[in-house]
mmCIF file of C-alpha atoms in Angstrom:
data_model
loop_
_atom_site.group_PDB
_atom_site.id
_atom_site.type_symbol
_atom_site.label_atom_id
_atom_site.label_comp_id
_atom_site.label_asym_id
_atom_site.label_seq_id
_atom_site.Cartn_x
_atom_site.Cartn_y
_atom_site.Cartn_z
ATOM 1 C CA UNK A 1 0.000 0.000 0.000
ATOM 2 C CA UNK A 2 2.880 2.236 0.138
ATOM 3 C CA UNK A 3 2.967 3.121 -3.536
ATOM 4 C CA UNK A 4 -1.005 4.405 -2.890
ATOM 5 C CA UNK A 5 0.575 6.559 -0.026
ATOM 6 C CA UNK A 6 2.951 7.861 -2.249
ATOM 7 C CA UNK A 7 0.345 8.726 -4.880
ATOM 8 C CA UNK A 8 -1.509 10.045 -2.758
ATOM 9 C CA UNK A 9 1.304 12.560 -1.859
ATOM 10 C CA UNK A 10 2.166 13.098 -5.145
ATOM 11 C CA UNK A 11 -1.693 14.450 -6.073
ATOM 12 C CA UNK A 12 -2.365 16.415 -3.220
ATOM 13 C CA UNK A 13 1.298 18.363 -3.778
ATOM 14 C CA UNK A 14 0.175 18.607 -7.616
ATOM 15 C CA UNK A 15 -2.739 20.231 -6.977
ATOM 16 C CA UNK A 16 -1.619 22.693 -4.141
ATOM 17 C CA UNK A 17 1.100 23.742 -7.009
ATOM 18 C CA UNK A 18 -1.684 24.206 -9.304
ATOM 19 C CA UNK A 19 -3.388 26.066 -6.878
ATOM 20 C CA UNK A 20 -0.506 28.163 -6.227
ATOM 21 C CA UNK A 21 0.814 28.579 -9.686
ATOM 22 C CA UNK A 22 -3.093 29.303 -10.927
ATOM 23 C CA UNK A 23 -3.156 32.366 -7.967
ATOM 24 C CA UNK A 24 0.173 33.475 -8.978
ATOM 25 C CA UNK A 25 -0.444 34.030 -12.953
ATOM 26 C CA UNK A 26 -3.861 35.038 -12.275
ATOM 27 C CA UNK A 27 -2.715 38.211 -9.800
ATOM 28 C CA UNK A 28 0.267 39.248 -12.022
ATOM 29 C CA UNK A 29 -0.952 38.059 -15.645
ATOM 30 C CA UNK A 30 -4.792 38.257 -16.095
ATOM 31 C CA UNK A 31 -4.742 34.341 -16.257
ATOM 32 C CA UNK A 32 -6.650 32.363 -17.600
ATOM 33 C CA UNK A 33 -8.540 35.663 -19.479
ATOM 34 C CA UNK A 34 -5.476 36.496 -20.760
ATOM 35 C CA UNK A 35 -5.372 33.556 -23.155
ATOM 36 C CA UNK A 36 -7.829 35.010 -25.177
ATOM 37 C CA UNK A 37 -5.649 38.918 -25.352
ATOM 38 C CA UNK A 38 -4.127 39.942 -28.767
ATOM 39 C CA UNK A 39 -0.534 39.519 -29.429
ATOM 40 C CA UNK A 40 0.172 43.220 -29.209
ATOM 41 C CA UNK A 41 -1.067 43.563 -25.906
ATOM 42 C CA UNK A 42 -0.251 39.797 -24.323
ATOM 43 C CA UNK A 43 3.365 39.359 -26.118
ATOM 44 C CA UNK A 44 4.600 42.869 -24.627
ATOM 45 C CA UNK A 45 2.952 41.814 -20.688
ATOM 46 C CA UNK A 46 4.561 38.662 -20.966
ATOM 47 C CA UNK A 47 8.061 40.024 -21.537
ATOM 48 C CA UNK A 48 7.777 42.712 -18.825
ATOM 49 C CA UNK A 49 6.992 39.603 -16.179
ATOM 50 C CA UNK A 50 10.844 39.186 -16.622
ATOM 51 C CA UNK A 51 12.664 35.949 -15.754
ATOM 52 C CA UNK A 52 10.162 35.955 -12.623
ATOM 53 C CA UNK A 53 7.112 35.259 -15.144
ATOM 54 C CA UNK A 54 8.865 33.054 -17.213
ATOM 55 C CA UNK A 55 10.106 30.632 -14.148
ATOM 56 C CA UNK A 56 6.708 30.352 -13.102
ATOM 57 C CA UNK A 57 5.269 29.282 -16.657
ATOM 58 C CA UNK A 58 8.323 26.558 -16.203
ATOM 59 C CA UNK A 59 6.856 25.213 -13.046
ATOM 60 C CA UNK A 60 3.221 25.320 -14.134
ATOM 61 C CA UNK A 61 4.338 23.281 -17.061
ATOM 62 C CA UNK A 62 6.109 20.212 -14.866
ATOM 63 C CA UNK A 63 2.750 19.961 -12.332
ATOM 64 C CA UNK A 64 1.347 17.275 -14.828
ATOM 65 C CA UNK A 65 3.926 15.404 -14.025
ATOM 66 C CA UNK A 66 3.251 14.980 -10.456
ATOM 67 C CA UNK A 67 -0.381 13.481 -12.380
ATOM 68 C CA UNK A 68 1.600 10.778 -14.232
ATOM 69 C CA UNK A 69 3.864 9.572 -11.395
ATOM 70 C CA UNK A 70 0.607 9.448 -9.123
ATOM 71 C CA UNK A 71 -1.196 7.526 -12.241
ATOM 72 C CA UNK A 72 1.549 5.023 -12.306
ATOM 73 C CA UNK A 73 1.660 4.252 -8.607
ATOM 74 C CA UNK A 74 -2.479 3.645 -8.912
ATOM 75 C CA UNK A 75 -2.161 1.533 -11.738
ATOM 76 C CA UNK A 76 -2.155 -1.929 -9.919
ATOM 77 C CA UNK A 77 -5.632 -0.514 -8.206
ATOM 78 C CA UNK A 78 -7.422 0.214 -11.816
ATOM 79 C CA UNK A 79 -6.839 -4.060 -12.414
ATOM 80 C CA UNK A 80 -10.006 -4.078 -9.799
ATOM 81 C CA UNK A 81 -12.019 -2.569 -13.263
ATOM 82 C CA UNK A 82 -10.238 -5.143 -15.418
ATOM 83 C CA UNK A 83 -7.160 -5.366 -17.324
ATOM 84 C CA UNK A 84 -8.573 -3.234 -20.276
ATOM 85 C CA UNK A 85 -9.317 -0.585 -18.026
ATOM 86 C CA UNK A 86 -6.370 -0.660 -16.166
ATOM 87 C CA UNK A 87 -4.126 0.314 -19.130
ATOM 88 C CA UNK A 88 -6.703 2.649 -20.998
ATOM 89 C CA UNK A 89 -6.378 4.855 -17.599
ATOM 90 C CA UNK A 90 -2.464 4.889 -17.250
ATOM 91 C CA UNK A 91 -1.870 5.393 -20.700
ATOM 92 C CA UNK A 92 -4.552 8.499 -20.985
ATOM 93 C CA UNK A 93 -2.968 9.380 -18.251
ATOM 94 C CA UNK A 94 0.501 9.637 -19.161
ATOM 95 C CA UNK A 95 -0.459 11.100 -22.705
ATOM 96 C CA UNK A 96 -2.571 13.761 -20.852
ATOM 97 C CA UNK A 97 0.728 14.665 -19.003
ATOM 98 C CA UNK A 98 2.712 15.113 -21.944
ATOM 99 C CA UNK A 99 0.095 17.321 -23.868
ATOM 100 C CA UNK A 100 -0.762 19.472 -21.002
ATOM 101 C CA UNK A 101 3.171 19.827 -20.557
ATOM 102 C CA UNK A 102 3.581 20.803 -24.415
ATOM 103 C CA UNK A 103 0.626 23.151 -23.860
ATOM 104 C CA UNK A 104 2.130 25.136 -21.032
ATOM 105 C CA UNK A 105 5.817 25.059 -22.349
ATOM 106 C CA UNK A 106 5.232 26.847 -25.367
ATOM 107 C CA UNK A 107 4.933 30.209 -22.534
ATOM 108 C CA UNK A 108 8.504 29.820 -21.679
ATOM 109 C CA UNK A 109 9.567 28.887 -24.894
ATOM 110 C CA UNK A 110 8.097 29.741 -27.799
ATOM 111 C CA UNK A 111 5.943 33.256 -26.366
ATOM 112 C CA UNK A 112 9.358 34.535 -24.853
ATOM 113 C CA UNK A 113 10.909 34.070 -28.707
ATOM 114 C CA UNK A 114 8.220 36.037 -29.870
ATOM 115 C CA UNK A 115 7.688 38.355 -27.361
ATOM 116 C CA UNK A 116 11.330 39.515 -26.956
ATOM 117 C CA UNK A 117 11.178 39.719 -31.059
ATOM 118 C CA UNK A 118 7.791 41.586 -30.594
ATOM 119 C CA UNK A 119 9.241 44.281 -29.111
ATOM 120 C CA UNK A 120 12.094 45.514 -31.441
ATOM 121 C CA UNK A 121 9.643 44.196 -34.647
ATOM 122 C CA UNK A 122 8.644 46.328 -37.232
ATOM 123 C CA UNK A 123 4.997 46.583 -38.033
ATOM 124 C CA UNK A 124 5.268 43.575 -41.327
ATOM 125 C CA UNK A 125 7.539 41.737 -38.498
ATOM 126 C CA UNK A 126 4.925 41.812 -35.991
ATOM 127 C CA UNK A 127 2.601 40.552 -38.193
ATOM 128 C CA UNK A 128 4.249 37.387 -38.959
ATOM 129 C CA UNK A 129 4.929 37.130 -35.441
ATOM 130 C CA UNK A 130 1.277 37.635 -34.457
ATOM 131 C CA UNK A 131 0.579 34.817 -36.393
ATOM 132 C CA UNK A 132 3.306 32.698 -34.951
ATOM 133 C CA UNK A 133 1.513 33.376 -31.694
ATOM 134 C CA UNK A 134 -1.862 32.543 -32.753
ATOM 135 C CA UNK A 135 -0.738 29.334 -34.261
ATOM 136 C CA UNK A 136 0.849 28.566 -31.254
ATOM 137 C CA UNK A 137 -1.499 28.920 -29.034
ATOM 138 C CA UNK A 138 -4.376 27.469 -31.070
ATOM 139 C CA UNK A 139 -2.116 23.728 -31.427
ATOM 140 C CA UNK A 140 -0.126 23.759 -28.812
ATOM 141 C CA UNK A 141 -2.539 25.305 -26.335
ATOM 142 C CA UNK A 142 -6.116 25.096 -27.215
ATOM 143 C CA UNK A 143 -6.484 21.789 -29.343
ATOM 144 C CA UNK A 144 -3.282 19.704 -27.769
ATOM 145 C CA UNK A 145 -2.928 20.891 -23.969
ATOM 146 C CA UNK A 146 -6.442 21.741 -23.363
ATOM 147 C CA UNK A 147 -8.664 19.992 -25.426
ATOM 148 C CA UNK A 148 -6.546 16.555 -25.601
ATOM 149 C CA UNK A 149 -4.742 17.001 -22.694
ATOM 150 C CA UNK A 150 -7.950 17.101 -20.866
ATOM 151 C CA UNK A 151 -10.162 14.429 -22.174
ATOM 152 C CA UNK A 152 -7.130 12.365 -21.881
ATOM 153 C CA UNK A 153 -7.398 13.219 -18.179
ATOM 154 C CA UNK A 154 -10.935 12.487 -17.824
ATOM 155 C CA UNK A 155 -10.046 9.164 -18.838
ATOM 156 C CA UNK A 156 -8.279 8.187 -15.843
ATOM 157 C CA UNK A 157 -10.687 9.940 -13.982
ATOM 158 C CA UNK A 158 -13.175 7.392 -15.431
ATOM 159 C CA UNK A 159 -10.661 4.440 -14.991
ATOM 160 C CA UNK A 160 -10.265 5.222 -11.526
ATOM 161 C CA UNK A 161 -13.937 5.811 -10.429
ATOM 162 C CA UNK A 162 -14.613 2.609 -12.245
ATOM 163 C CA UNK A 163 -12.015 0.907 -9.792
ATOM 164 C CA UNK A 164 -13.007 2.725 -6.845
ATOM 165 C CA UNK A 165 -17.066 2.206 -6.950
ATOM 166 C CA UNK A 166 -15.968 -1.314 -6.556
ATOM 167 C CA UNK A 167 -14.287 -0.854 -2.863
ATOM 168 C CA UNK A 168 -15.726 0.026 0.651
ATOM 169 C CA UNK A 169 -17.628 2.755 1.137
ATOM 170 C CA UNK A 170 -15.120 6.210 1.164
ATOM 171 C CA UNK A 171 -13.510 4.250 -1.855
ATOM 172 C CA UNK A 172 -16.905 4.458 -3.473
ATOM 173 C CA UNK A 173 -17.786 7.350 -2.989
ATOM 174 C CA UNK A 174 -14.625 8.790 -4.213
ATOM 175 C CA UNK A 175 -15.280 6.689 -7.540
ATOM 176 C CA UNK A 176 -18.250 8.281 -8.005
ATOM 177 C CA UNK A 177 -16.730 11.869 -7.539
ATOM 178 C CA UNK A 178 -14.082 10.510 -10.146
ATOM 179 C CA UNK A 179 -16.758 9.704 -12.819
ATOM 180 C CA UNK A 180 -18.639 13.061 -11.873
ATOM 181 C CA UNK A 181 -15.370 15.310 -12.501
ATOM 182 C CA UNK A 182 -14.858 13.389 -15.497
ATOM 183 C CA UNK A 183 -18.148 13.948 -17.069
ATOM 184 C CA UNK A 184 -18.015 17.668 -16.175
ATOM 185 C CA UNK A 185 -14.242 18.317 -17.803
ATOM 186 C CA UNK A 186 -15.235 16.464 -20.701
ATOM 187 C CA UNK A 187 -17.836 19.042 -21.201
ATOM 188 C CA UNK A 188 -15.541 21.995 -20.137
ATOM 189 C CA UNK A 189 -13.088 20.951 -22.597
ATOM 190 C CA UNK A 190 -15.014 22.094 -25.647
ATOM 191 C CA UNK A 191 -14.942 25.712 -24.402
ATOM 192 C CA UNK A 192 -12.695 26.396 -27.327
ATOM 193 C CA UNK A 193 -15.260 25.273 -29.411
ATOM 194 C CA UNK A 194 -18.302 26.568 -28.030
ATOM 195 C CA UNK A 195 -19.255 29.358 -24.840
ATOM 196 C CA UNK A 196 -22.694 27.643 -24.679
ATOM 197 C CA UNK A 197 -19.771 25.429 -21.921
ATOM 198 C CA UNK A 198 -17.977 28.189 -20.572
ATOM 199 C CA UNK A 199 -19.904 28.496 -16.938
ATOM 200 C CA UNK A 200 -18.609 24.252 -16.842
ATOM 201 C CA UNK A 201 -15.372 25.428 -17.716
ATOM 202 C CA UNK A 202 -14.965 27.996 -15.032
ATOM 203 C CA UNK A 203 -16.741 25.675 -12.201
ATOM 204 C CA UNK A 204 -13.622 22.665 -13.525
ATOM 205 C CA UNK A 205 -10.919 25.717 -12.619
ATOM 206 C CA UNK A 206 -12.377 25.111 -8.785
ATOM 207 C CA UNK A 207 -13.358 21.247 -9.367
ATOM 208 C CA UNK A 208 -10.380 20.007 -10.636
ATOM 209 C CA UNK A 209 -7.789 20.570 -7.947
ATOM 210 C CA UNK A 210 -10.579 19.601 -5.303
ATOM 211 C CA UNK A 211 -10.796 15.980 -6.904
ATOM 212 C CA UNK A 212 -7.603 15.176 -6.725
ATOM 213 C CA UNK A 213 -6.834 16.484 -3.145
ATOM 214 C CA UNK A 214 -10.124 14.536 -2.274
ATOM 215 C CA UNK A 215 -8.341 11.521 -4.024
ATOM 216 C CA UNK A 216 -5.101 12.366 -2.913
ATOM 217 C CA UNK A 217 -6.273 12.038 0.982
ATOM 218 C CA UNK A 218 -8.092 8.976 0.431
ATOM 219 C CA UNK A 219 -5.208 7.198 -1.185
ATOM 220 C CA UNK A 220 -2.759 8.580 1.679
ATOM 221 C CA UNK A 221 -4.943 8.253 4.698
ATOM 222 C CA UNK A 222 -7.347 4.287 4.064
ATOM 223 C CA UNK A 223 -5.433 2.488 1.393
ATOM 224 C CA UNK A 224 -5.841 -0.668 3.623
ATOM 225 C CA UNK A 225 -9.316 -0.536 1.907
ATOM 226 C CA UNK A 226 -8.599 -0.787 -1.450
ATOM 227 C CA UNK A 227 -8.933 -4.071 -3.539
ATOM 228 C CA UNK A 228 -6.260 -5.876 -5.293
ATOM 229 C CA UNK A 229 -5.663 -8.550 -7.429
ATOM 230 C CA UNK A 230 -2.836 -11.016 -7.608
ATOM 231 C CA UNK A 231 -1.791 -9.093 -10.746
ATOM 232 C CA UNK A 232 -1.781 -6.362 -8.805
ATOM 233 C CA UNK A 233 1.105 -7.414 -6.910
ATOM 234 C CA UNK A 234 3.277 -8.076 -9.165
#
């Protein structure tokens, strides 16, 4: 049961970062309404954050990782749903960490290029570089880190609630908050394709990093009460 402990540690740090890092950007960079600014105005704010501003996009974009390592340590409880199941949730898992990573490193990476370009550009330069920025954040950030990297997520989420609503009864419970916040992110990730979701999109800023300190506690504090399987063990 130590690896649960350990995951259990590992999402419950994750989502205090996110919590932290969210606060942070949101103060000092008009996150997450900022994602939606023109070039001129978010390239030039983005710059003047300084090395401060950039180190913080850096840390924001290794939290997922915290999400695979605790998906990993879980995996041997998602064999309680079935084999299938059990590799459908690690794998979305893993993926989701990797496009929500690409997603947020393009900020300290690719938006500090353009930004420090965006300043000394002249006005045909800033164009192209506009459109650099747009394309940027419309692949990496809208279509790979948010809307992959999230229904990737609620995968696991549904992987693990399917696991859990098999166990005693805080296990259950937590399952079915698992296939709740999956159902509601799925729907929040389509905000880039429709506002008819945005209200569900705000309301998964709040009930994402509740989940998985709700998770996180379960796994650290009762994971005497979780079923395994001889495979499990292994």
């Amino acid at each position: 049961m130590k690896s649960l402990r350990l995951a259990g540690l590992a999402l419950i740090g994750t989502s205090l970062g996110f919590i932290v890092v969210f606060s942070f950007l949101a103060a000092r960079f008009g996150y997450p309404e900022v994602l939606n600014g023109s070039p001129d105005q978010v390239l030039p704010a983005f710059v003047a954050g300084g090395s401060t501003l950039r180190a913080v996009w850096i840390a924001y974009a290794a939290l997922p990782t915290g999400l695979a390592v605790a998906a990993r340590l879980v995996r041997p409880l998602l064999f309680a749903a079935g084999e299938r199941v059990a590799r459908f949730g690690t794998w979305s898992a893993l993926l989701s960490a990797v496009c929500m990573t690409l997603g947020l490193l393009r900020w300290p990476t690719l938006n500090h290029v353009l930004g420090e370009r965006y300043l000394v550009a002249s006005a045909p330069e800033r164009a192209r570089l506009a459109a650099w920025f747009d394309t940027g954040n419309l692949v990496l950030g809208n279509l790979i880190g948010e809307l992959l990297g999230e229904l990737l997520l609620s995968g696991w989420f549904v992987a693990v609630g399917l696991a859990l609503v098999r166990g005693a009864r805080v296990w259950r419970y937590t399952g079915y908050f698992a296939l709740c916040t999956a159902a509601s992110m799925v729907v929040g990730s389509l905000r880039n394709l429709t506002n008819v979701v945005a209200l569900v999109a705000d309301f998964d800023n709040t009930l994402l990093p509740v989940f998985l300190i709700t998770l996180g506690a379960v796994l650290l504090l009762s994971p005497e009460q979780a079923r395994t399987t001889p495979e499990e063990g292994d």
